Short mmCIF file of C-alpha atoms in Angstrom, two decimals:
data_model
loop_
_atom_site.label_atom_id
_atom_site.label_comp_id
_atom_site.label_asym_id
_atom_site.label_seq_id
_atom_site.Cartn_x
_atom_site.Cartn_y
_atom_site.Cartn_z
CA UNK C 1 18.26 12.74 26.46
CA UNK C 2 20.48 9.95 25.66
CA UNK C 3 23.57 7.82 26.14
CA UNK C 4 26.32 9.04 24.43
CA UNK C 5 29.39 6.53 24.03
CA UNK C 6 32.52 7.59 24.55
CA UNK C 7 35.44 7.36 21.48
CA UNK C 8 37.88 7.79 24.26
CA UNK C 9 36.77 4.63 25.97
CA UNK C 10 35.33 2.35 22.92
CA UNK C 11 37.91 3.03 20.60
CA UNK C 12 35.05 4.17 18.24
CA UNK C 13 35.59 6.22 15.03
CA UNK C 14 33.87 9.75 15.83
CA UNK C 15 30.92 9.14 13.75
CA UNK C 16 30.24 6.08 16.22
CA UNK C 17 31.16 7.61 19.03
CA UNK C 18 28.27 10.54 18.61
CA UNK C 19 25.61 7.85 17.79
CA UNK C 20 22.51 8.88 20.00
CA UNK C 21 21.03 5.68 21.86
CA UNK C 22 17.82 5.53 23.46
CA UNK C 23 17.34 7.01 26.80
CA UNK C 24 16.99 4.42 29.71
CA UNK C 25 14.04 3.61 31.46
CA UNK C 26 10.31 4.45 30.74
CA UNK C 27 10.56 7.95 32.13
CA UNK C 28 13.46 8.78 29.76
CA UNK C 29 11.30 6.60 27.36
CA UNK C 30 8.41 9.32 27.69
CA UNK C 31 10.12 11.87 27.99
CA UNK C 32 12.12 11.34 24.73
CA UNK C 33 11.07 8.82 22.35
CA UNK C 34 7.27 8.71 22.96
CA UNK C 35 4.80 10.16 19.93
CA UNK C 36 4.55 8.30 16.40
CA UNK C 37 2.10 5.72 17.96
CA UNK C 38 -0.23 8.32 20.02
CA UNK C 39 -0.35 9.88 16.45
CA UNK C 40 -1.30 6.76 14.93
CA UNK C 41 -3.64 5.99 17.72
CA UNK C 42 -5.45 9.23 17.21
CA UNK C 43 -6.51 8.46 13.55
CA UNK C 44 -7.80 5.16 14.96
CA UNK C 45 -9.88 6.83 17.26
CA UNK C 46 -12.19 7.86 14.52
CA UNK C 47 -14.89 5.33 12.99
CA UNK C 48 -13.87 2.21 14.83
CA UNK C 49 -14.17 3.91 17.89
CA UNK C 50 -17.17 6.57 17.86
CA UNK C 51 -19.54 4.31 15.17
CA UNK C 52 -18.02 0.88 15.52
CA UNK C 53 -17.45 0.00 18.68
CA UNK C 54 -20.49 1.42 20.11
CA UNK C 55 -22.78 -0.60 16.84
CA UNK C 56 -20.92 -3.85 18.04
CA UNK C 57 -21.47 -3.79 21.53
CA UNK C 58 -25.41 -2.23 21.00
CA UNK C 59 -25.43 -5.49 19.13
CA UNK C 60 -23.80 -8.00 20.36
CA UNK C 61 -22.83 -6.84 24.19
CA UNK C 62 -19.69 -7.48 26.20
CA UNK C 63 -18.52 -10.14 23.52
CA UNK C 64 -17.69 -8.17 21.12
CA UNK C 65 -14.62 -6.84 23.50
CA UNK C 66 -13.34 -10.31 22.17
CA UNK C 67 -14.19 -10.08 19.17
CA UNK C 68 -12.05 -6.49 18.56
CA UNK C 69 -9.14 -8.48 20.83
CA UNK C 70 -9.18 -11.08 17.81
CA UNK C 71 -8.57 -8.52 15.41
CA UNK C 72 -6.07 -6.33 17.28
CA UNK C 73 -4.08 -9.49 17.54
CA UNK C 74 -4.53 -10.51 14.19
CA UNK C 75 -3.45 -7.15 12.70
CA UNK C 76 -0.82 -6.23 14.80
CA UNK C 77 2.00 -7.74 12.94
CA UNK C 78 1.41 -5.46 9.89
CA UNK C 79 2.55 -2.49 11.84
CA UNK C 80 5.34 -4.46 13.74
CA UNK C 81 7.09 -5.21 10.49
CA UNK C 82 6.82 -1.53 9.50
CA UNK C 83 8.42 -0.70 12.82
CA UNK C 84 10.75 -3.12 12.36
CA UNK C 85 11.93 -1.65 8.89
CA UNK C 86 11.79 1.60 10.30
CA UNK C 87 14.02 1.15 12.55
CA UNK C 88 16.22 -1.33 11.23
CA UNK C 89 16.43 -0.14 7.68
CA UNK C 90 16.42 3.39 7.90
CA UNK C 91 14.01 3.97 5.77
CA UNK C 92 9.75 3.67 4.99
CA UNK C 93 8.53 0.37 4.00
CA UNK C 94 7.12 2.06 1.22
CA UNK C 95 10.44 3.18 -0.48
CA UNK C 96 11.37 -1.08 -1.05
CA UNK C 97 8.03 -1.70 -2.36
CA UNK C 98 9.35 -1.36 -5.81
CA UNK C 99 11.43 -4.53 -5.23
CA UNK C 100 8.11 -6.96 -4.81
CA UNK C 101 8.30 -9.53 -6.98
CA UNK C 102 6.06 -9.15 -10.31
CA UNK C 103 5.65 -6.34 -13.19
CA UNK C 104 7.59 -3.44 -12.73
CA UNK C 105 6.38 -0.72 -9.76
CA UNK C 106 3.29 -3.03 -9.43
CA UNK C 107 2.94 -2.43 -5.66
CA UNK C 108 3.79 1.11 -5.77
CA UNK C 109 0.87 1.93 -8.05
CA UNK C 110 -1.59 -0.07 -6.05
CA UNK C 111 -0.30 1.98 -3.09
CA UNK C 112 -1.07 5.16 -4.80
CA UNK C 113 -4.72 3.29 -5.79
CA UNK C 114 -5.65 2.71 -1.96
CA UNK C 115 -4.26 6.52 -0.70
CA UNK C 116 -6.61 7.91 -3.69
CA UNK C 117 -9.43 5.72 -4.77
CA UNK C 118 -10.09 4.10 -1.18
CA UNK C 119 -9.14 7.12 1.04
CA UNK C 120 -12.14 8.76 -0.47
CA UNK C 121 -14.14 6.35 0.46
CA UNK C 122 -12.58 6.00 4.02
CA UNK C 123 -12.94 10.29 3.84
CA UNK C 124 -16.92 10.11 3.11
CA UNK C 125 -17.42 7.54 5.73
CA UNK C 126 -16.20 9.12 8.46
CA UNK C 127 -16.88 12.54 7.28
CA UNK C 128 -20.71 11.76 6.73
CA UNK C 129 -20.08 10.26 10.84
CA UNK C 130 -18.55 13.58 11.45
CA UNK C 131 -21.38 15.70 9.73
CA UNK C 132 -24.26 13.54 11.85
CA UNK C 133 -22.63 15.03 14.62
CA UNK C 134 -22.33 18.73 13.04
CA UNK C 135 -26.15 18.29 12.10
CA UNK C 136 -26.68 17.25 15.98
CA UNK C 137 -25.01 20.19 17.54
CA UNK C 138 -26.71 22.14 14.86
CA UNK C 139 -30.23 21.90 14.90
CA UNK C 140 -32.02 23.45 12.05
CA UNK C 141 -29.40 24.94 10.78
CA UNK C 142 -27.41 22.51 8.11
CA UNK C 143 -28.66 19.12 7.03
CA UNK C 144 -25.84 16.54 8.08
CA UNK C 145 -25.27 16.41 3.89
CA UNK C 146 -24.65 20.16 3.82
CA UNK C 147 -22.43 19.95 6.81
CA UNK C 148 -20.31 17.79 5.23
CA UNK C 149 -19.42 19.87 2.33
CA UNK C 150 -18.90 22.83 4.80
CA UNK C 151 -16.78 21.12 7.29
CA UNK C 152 -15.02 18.69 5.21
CA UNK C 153 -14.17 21.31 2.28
CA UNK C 154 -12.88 23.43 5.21
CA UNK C 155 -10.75 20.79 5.82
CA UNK C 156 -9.70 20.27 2.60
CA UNK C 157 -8.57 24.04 1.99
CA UNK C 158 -6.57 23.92 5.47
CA UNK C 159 -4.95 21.06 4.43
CA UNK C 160 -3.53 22.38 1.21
CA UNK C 161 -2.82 25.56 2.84
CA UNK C 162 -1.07 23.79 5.33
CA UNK C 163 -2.47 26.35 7.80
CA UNK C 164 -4.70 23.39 10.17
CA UNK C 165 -1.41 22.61 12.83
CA UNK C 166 -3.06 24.86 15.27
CA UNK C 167 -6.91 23.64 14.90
CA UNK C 168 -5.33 19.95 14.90
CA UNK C 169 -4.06 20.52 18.12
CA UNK C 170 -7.58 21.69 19.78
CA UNK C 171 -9.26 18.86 17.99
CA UNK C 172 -6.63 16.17 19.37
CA UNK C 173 -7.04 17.77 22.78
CA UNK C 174 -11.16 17.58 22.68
CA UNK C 175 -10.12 13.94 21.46
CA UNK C 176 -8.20 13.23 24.57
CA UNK C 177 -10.76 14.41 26.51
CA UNK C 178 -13.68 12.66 25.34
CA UNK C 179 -10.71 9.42 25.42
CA UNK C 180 -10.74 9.84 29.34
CA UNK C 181 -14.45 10.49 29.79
CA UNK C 182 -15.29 7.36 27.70
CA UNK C 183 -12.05 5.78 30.20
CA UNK C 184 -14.11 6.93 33.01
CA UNK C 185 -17.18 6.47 32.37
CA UNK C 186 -16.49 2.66 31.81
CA UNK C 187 -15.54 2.40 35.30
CA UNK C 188 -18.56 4.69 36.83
CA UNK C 189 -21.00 3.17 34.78
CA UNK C 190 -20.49 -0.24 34.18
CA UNK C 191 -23.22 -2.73 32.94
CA UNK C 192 -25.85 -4.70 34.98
CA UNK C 193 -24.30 -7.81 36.49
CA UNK C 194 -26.66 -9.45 35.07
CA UNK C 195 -26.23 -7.73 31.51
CA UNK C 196 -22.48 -8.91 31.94
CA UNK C 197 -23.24 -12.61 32.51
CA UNK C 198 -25.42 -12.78 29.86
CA UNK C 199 -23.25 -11.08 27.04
CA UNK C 200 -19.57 -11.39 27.79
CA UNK C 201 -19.40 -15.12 26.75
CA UNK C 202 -23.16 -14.95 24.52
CA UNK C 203 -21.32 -16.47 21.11
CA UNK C 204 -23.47 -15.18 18.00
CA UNK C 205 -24.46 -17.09 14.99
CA UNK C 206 -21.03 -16.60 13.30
CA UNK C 207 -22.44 -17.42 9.99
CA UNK C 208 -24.99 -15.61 10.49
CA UNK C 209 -25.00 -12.18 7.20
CA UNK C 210 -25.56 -9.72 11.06
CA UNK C 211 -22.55 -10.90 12.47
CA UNK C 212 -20.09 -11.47 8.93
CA UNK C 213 -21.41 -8.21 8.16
CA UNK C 214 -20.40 -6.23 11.44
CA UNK C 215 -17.03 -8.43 12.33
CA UNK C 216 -15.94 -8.02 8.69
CA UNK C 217 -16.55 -4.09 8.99
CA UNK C 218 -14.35 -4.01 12.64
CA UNK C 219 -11.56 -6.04 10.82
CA UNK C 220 -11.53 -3.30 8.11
CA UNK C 221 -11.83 -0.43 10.27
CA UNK C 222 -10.58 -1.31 13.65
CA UNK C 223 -7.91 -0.15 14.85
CA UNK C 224 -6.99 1.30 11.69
CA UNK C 225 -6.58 -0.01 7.70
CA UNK C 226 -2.53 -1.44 7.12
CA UNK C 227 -2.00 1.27 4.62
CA UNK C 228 -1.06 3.22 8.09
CA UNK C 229 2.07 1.34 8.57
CA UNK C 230 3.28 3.75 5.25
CA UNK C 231 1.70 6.42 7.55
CA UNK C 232 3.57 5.83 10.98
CA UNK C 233 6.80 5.06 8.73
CA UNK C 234 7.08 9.12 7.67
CA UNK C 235 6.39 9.95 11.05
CA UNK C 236 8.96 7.77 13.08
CA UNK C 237 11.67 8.85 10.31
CA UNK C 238 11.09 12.33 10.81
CA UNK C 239 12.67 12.15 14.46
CA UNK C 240 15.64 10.43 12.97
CA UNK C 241 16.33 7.79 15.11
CA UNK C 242 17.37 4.28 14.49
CA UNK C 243 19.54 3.06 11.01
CA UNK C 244 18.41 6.74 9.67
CA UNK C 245 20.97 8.61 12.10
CA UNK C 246 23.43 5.65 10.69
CA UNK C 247 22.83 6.72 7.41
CA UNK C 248 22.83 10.18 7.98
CA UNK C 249 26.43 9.96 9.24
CA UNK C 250 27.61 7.65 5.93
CA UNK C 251 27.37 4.60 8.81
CA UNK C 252 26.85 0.97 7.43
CA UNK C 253 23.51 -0.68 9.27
CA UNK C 254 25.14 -4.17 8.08
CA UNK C 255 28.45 -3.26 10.01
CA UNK C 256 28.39 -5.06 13.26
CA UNK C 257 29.72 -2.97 15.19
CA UNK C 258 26.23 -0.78 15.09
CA UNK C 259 24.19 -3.76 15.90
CA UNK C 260 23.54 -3.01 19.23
CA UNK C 261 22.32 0.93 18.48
CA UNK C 262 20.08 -0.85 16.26
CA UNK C 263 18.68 -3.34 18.25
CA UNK C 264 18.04 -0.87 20.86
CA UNK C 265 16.05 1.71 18.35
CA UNK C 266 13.96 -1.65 17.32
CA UNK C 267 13.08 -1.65 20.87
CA UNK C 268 12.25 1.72 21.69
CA UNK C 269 10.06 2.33 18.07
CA UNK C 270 8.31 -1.08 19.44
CA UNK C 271 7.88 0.06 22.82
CA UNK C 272 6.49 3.82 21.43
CA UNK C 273 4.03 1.45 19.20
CA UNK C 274 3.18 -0.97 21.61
CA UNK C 275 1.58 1.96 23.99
CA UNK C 276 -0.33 3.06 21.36
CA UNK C 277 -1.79 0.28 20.70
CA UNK C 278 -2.86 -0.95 24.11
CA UNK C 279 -4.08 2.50 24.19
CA UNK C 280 -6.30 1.71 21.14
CA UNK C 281 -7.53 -0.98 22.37
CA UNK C 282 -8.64 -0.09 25.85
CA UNK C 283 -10.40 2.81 24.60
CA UNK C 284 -12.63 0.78 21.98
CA UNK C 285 -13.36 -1.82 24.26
CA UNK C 286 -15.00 0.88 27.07
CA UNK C 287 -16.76 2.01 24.31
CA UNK C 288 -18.30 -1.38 23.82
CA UNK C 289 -18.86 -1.09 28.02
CA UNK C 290 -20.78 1.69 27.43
CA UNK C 291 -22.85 0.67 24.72
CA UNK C 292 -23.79 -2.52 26.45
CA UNK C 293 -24.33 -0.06 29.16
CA UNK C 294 -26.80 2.23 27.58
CA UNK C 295 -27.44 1.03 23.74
CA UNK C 296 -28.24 -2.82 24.09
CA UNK C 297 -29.59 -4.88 22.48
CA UNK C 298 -30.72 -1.13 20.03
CA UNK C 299 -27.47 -0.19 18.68
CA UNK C 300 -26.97 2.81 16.34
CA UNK C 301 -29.03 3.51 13.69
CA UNK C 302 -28.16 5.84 10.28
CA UNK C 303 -31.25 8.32 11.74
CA UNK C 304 -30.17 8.14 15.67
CA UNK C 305 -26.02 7.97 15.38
CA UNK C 306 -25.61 11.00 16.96
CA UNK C 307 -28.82 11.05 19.76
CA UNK C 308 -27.07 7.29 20.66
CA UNK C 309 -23.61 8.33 20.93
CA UNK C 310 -24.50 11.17 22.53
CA UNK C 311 -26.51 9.62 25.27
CA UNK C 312 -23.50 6.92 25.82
CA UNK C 313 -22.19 8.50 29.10
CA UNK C 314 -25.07 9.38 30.34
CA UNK C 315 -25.72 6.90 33.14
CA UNK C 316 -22.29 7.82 34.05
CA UNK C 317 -22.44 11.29 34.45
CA UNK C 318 -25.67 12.66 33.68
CA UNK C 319 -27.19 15.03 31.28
CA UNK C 320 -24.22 16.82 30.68
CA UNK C 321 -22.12 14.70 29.11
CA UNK C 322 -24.74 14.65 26.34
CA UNK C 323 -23.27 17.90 24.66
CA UNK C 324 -19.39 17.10 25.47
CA UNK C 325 -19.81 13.50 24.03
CA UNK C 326 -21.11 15.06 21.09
CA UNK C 327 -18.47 17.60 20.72
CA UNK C 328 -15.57 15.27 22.06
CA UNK C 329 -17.11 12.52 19.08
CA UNK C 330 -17.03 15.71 16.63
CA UNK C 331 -13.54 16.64 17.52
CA UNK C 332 -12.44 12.72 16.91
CA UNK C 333 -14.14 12.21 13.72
CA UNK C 334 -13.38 15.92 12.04
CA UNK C 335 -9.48 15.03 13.23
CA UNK C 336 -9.74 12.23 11.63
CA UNK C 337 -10.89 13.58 8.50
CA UNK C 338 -8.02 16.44 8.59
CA UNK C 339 -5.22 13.42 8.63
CA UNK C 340 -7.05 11.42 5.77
CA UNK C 341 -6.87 14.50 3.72
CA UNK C 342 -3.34 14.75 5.01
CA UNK C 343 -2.26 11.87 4.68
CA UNK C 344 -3.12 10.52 1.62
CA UNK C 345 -2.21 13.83 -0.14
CA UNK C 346 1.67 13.37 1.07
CA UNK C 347 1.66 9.51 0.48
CA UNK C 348 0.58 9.85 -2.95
CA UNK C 349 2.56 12.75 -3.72
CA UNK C 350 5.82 11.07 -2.63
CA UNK C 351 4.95 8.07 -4.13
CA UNK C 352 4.62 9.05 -7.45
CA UNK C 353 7.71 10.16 -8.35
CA UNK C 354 8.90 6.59 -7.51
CA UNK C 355 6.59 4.91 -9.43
CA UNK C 356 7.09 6.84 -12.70
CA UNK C 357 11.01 7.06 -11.54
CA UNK C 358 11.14 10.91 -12.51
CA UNK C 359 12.05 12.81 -9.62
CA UNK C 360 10.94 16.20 -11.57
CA UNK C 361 7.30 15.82 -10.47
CA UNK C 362 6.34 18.60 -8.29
CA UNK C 363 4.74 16.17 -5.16
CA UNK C 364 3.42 19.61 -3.68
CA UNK C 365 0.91 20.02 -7.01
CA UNK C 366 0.10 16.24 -6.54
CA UNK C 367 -0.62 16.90 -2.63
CA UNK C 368 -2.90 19.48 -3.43
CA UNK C 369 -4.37 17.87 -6.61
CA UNK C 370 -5.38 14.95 -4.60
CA UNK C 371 -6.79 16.88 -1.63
CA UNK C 372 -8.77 18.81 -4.00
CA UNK C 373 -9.98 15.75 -5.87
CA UNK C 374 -10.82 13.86 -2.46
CA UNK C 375 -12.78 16.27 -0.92
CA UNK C 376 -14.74 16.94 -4.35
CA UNK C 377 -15.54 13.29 -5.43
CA UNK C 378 -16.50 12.24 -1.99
CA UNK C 379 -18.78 15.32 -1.37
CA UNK C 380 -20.62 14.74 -4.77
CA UNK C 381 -21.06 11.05 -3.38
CA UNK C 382 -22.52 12.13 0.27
CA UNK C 383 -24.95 14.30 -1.43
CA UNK C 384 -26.18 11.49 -3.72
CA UNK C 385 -26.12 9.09 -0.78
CA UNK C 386 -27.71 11.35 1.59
CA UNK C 387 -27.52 10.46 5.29
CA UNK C 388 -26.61 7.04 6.04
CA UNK C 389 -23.73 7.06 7.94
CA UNK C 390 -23.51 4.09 10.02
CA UNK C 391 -24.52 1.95 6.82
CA UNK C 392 -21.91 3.84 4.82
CA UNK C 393 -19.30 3.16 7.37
CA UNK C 394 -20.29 -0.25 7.47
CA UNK C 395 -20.04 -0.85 3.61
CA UNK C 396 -16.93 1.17 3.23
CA UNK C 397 -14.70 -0.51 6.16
CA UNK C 398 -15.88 -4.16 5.05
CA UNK C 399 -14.36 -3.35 1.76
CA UNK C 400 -11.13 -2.43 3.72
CA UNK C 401 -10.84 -5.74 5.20
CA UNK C 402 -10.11 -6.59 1.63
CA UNK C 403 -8.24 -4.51 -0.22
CA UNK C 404 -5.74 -3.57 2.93
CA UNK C 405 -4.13 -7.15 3.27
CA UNK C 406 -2.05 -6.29 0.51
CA UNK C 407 0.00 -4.07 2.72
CA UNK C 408 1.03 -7.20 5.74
CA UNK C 409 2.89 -9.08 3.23
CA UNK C 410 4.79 -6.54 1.12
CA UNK C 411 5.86 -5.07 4.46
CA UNK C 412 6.65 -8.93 5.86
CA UNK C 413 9.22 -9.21 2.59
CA UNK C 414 10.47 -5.79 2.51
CA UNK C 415 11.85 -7.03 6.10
CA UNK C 416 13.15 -10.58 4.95
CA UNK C 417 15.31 -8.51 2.08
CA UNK C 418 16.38 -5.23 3.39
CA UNK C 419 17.03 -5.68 7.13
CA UNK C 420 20.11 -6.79 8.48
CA UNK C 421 20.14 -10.62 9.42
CA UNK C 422 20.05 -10.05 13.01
CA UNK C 423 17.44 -8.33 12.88
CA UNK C 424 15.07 -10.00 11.07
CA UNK C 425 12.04 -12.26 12.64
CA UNK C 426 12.83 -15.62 14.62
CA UNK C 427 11.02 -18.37 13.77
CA UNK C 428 8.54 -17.59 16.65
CA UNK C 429 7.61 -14.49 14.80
CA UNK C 430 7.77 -16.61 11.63
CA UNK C 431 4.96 -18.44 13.00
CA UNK C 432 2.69 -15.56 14.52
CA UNK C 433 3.12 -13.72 11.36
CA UNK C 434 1.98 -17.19 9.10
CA UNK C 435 -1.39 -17.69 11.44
CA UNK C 436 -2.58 -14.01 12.16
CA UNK C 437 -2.35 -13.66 8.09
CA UNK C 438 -4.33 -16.62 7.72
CA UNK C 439 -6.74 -14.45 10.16
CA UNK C 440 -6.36 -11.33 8.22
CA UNK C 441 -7.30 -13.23 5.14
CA UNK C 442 -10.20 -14.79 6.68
CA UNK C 443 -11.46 -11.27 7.60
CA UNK C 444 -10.99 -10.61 3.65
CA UNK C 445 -12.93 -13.15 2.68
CA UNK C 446 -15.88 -12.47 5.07
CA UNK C 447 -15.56 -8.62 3.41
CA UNK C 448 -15.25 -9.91 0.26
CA UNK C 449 -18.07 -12.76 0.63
CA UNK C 450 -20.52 -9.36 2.02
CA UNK C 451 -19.73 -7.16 -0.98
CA UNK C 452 -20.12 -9.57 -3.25
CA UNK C 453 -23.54 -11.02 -2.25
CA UNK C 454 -22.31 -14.22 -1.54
CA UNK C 455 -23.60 -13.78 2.09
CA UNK C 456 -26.74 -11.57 3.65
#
């Protein structure tokens, strides 16, 4: 799996000598290293990709591929930083977030407020998206309200049970094969040349309230929110790799001497991240293909989400692919759901304890408290809403673009204070980091501008 260096020939101490370095190459690199990001990539593969991409590009055409290229660029250095600390530090991003400068446990308590308050929010979103789909596949049999107290209640009760590993695994599967369909079908069925001359460069009215309102909603939702970066931290420290192993065998990451392990962890976790990503992206933008394909200029609607989405590869391969774009969307959204549930149950649970600094609190309560609460309070707000779930998504993921900026700079100073001075940014990255957060706060201000009435 890996290079092992030899105490006989280094002159290491035996702790140094057992240090596990990165396998060479990309096949070792696969083989070994590769996973946190395709896990990350498979929440983002959820609203941005089945009701976001496809609403863009029924709207706008082949210009909104640049439009989600703007953002992925923009947002990518939140998640690079996390990396960064992950592998550099040892550690989560989250567990230095109580060093921010300001009142006491400030950011740790606004971490808690975005995995509880706003992953409900994010949960009835794409749940109500993932209960359109239910109602589709369904016909007659639940309302797309009731199906989302079934389905997402299920979810909830598999989650705190802990008993959903093996249904995960079919839904990520159905997820990676509607991922290669969409792929495909973006090659098979490509638009009209003339569809692609007249959209791919076709600048909108940017200050137009259509096009703040949809760009500021991608921003928020595509590829994912920031608060991930806490997320993708848990999961790359679980393989215990990087300053973790150091610290795990009473090693110093400051010592010198294990400067090169760590520079060649930092690598690997940015490789592992970096395919993910590209991943992300490529998928989202054949989904815009498609929908300039088949949707424009009529994109989704709240009453025809699932009829349009379904109907997406349909030029490509035929009737068909009606039913398996419906269940491969289904499987995407409902996985989706499982590792918001997930997700924000753990993060909150282990990041209470540090906030009130009393290590007594039992996080597995808290986990389940907060699953139970999520699923509740969003269900009681689908049933009020009723069915509106490309409007819902809309609203919800332009309020994202706000309050998920927090999480690029706290993870940008963590860095600056924790990591060892080789390792932190050159002044190249000092300088991509400055103007993709002016970006990222532009996109908050568009959000915020929306929400507040200022605009449309």
């Amino acid at each position: 799996m890996s290079l092992v260096a030899s105490k006989a020939e280094d002159g290491l101490e035996p702790s140094q000598s057992e240090l596990t370095y990165p396998a060479p190459g990309w096949k070792g690199f696969f083989k070994n290293h590769f996973g946190p990001s395709m896990l990350w990539a498979l929440i983002s593969i959820g609203g941005s990709h089945i009701v976001l991409a496809p609403t863009l590009g029924g709207t706008f055409g082949l210009v909104a591929i640049w439009m989600f290229g703007l953002i992925y660029v923009a947002k990518y250095g939140a998640w690079e930083l996390g990396i960064r600390y992950n592998y550099g530090v040892g550690a989560n991003p989250i567990e230095a977030y109580g060093d921010l400068p300001g009142p006491k446990n400030w950011a740790l308590w606004v971490t808690i407020l975005v995995f509880t308050v706003m992953y409900t929010f994010i949960t009835a979103s794409v749940g109500m998206s993932t209960a359109a789909f239910v109602a589709a596949l369904t016909p007659g049999w639940l309302t797309a309200a009731w199906a989302y107290v079934l389905f997402v209640g299920a979810a909830g009760v598999l989650v705190i049970t802990s008993r959903y590993s093996v249904l995960e695994k079919a839904l990520i599967g159905f997820t990676v094969a509607v991922g290669v369909l969409v792929l495909l079908g973006a090659l098979v069925g490509p638009p009209s040349p003339e569809r692609i001359a007249e959209t791919t460069f076709a600048v909108p009215d940017l200050t137009g309230p259509a096009f703040i309102a949809l760009f500021a909603a991608a921003a928020g939702f595509a590829p994912t929110g920031f608060s991930t970066s806490i997320l993708i931290g848990s999961w790359s420290m679980a393989k215990g790799e990087g300053a973790s192993e150091l610290r795990q065998k009473g090693l110093d990451p400051n010592d010198p001497a294990n400067h090169d392990y760590i520079r060649a962890w930092i690598k690997t976790g940015r490789r592992d991240f970096n395919v993910g990503y590209v991943f992300s992206f490529v998928l989202i933008a054949a989904m815009v293909v498609l929908a300039t394909n088949v949707l424009y200029p009529n994109p989704p609607t709240d009453a025809n989400l699932a009829f349009a989405i379904g109907n997406i590869l349909s030029d490509s391969f035929g009737e068909w692919s009606y039913y398996a774009m419906l269940i491969g969307a289904f499987a995407a959204l409902y996985s989706t759901v499982i590792t918001l549930l997930d997700g924000a149950a753990r993060a909150t649970g282990d990041i209470l304890p540090m906030a009130l600094e009393d290590d007594s609190i039992d996080s597995e309560r808290i986990r389940k408290l907060v699953v139970a609460g999520v699923v509740g309070v969003s269900s009681a707000m689908v049933l009020a809403l009723g069915n509106v779930p490309v409007t819902l998504l809309l609203y919800v993921a332009a309020v994202l673009a706000v309050t998920e900026i927090f999480f690029y700079p706290a993870n940008w100073y963590v860095v600056e204070k924790h990591l060892p001075e080789p390792f932190r940014p050159s002044r190249a990255w000092h300088a991509y980091y400055v103007v993709s957060l002016v970006f990222v706060l532009l996109f908050g201000a568009m959000g915020a501008a929306l929400r507040l009435g200022v605009i449309g």
